[in-house]
Short mmCIF file of C-alpha atoms in Angstrom, two decimals:
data_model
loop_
_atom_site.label_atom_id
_atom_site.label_comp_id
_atom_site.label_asym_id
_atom_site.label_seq_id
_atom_site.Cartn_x
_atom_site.Cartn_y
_atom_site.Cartn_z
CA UNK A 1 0.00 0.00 0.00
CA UNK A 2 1.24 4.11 -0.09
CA UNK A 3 -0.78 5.03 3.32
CA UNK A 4 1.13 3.97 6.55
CA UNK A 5 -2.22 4.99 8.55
CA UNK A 6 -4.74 2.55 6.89
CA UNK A 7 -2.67 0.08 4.11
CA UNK A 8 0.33 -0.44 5.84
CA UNK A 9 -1.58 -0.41 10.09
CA UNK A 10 -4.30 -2.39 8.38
CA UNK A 11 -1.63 -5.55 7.72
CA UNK A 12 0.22 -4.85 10.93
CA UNK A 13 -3.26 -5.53 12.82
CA UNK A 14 -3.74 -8.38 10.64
CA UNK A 15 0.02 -9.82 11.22
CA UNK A 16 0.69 -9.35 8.02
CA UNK A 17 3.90 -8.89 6.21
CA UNK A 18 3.81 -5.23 4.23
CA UNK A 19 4.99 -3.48 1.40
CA UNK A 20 5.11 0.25 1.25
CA UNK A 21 5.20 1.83 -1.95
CA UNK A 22 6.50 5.36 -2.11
CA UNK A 23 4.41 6.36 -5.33
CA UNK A 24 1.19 7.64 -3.39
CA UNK A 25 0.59 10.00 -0.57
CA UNK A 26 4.07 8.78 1.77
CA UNK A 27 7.14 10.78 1.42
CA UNK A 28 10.42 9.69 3.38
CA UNK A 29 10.10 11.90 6.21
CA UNK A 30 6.40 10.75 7.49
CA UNK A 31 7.87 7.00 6.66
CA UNK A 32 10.54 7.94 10.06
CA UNK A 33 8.10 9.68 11.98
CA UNK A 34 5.56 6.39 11.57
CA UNK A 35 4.52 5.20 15.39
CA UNK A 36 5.02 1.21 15.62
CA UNK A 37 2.11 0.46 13.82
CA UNK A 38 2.54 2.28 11.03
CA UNK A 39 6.01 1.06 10.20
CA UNK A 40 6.28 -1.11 6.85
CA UNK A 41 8.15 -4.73 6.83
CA UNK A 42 9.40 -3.95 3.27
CA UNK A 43 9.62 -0.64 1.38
CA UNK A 44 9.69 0.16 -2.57
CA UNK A 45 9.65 2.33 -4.98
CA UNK A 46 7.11 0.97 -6.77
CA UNK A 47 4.71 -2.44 -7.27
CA UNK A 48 7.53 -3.63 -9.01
CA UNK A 49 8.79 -4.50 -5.31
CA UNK A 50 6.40 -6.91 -5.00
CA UNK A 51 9.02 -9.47 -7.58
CA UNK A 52 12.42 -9.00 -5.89
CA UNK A 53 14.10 -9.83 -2.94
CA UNK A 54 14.48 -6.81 -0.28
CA UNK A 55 17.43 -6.24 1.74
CA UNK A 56 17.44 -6.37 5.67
CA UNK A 57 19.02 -3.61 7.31
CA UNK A 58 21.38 -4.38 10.45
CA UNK A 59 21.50 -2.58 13.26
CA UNK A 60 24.27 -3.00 15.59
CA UNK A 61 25.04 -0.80 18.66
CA UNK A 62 22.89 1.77 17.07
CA UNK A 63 24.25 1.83 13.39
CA UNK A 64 21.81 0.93 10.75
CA UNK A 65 23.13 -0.63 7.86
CA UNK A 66 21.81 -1.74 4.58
CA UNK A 67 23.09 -2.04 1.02
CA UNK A 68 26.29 0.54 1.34
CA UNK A 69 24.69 2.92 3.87
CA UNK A 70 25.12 3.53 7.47
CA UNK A 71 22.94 5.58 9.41
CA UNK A 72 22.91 6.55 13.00
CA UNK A 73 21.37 8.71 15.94
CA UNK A 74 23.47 11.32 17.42
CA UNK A 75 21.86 13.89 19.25
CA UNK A 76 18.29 12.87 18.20
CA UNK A 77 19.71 13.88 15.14
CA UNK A 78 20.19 11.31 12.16
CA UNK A 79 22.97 10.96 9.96
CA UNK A 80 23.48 9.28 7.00
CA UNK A 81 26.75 8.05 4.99
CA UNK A 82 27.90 6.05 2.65
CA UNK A 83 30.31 3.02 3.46
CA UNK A 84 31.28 2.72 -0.53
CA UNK A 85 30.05 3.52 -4.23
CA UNK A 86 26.32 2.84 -3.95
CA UNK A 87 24.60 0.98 -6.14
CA UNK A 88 21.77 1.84 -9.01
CA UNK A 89 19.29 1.18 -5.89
CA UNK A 90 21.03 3.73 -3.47
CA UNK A 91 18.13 5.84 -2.15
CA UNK A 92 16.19 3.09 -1.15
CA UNK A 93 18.74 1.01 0.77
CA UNK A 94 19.47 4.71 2.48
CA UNK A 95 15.76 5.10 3.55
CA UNK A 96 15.78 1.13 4.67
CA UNK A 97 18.94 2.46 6.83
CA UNK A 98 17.69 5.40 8.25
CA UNK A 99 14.59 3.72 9.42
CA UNK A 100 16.19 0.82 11.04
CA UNK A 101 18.27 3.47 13.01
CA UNK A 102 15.82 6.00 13.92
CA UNK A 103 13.16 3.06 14.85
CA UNK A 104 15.47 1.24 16.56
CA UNK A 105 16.42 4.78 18.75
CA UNK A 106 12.44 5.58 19.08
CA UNK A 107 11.20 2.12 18.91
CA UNK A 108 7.73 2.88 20.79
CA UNK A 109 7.19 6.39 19.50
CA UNK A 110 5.54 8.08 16.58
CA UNK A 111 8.33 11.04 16.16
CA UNK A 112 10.53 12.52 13.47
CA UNK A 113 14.28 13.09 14.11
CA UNK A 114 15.44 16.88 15.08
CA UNK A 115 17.47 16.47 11.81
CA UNK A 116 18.58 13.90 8.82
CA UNK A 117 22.27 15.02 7.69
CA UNK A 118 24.60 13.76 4.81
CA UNK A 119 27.91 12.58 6.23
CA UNK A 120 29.38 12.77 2.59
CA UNK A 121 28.47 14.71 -0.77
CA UNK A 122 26.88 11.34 -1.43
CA UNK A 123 25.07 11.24 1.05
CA UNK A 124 24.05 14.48 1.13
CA UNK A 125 22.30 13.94 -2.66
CA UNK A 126 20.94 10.51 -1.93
CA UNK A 127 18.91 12.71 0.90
CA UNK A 128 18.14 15.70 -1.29
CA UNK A 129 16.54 12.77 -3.88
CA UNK A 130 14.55 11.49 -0.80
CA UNK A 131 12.87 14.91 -0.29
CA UNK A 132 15.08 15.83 3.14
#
């Protein structure tokens, strides 16, 4: 679904795995302010997600990772970077990142971060794609 309040709560309720789709009414930055059940299993761009394998992000001592992005919480304030040349997929992997760091920081709360930084000029325009 594209609406984290009624598509994406509905198959949380239900125990359902779900797919968010970022082509409707859901931008990036109310994805990380989405209360527990509002958050997504998978994300995508598109229905097309619905035919390939997502990515898990890790999160380890408070780093997110996923794809070639790390993300963390410092100072309610989340940055992103990039560990190496990302691939074709790079924004999406970022947002995967950023959510499994921010969710895992606020994992009971419906809030947005103070901030989202770029740690690198890579970073920076993967974030300016994602609307931040």
């Amino acid at each position: 679904g594209d609406r984290l309040d009624t598509d994406i709560a509905g198959a949380n309720a239900a125990s359902c795995p779900s797919l968010l789709v970022l082509t409707g009414v859901t931008d990036a930055q109310r994805l990380l302010a989405a209360g527990p059940t509002e958050r997504p299993t998978y994300l995508s761009i598109d229905l097309g997600g619905l035919l390939v394998t997502h990515p898990e992000p890790s999160v380890d001592d408070g780093v997110a990772r996923c794809g070639s992005w790390r993300a963390q919480v410092i100072d309610d304030r989340l940055e992103l970077a990039s560990a190496d040349e990302p691939a074709s997929d790079a924004s999406l992997d970022a947002l995967r990142a950023l959510c499994a760091s921010w969710w895992s920081h606020r994992p009971d709360a419906a809030a947005a971060p103070a901030a989202v930084t770029g740690a690198d000029p890579t970073a920076q325009a993967v974030l300016a794609d994602l609307g931040f």
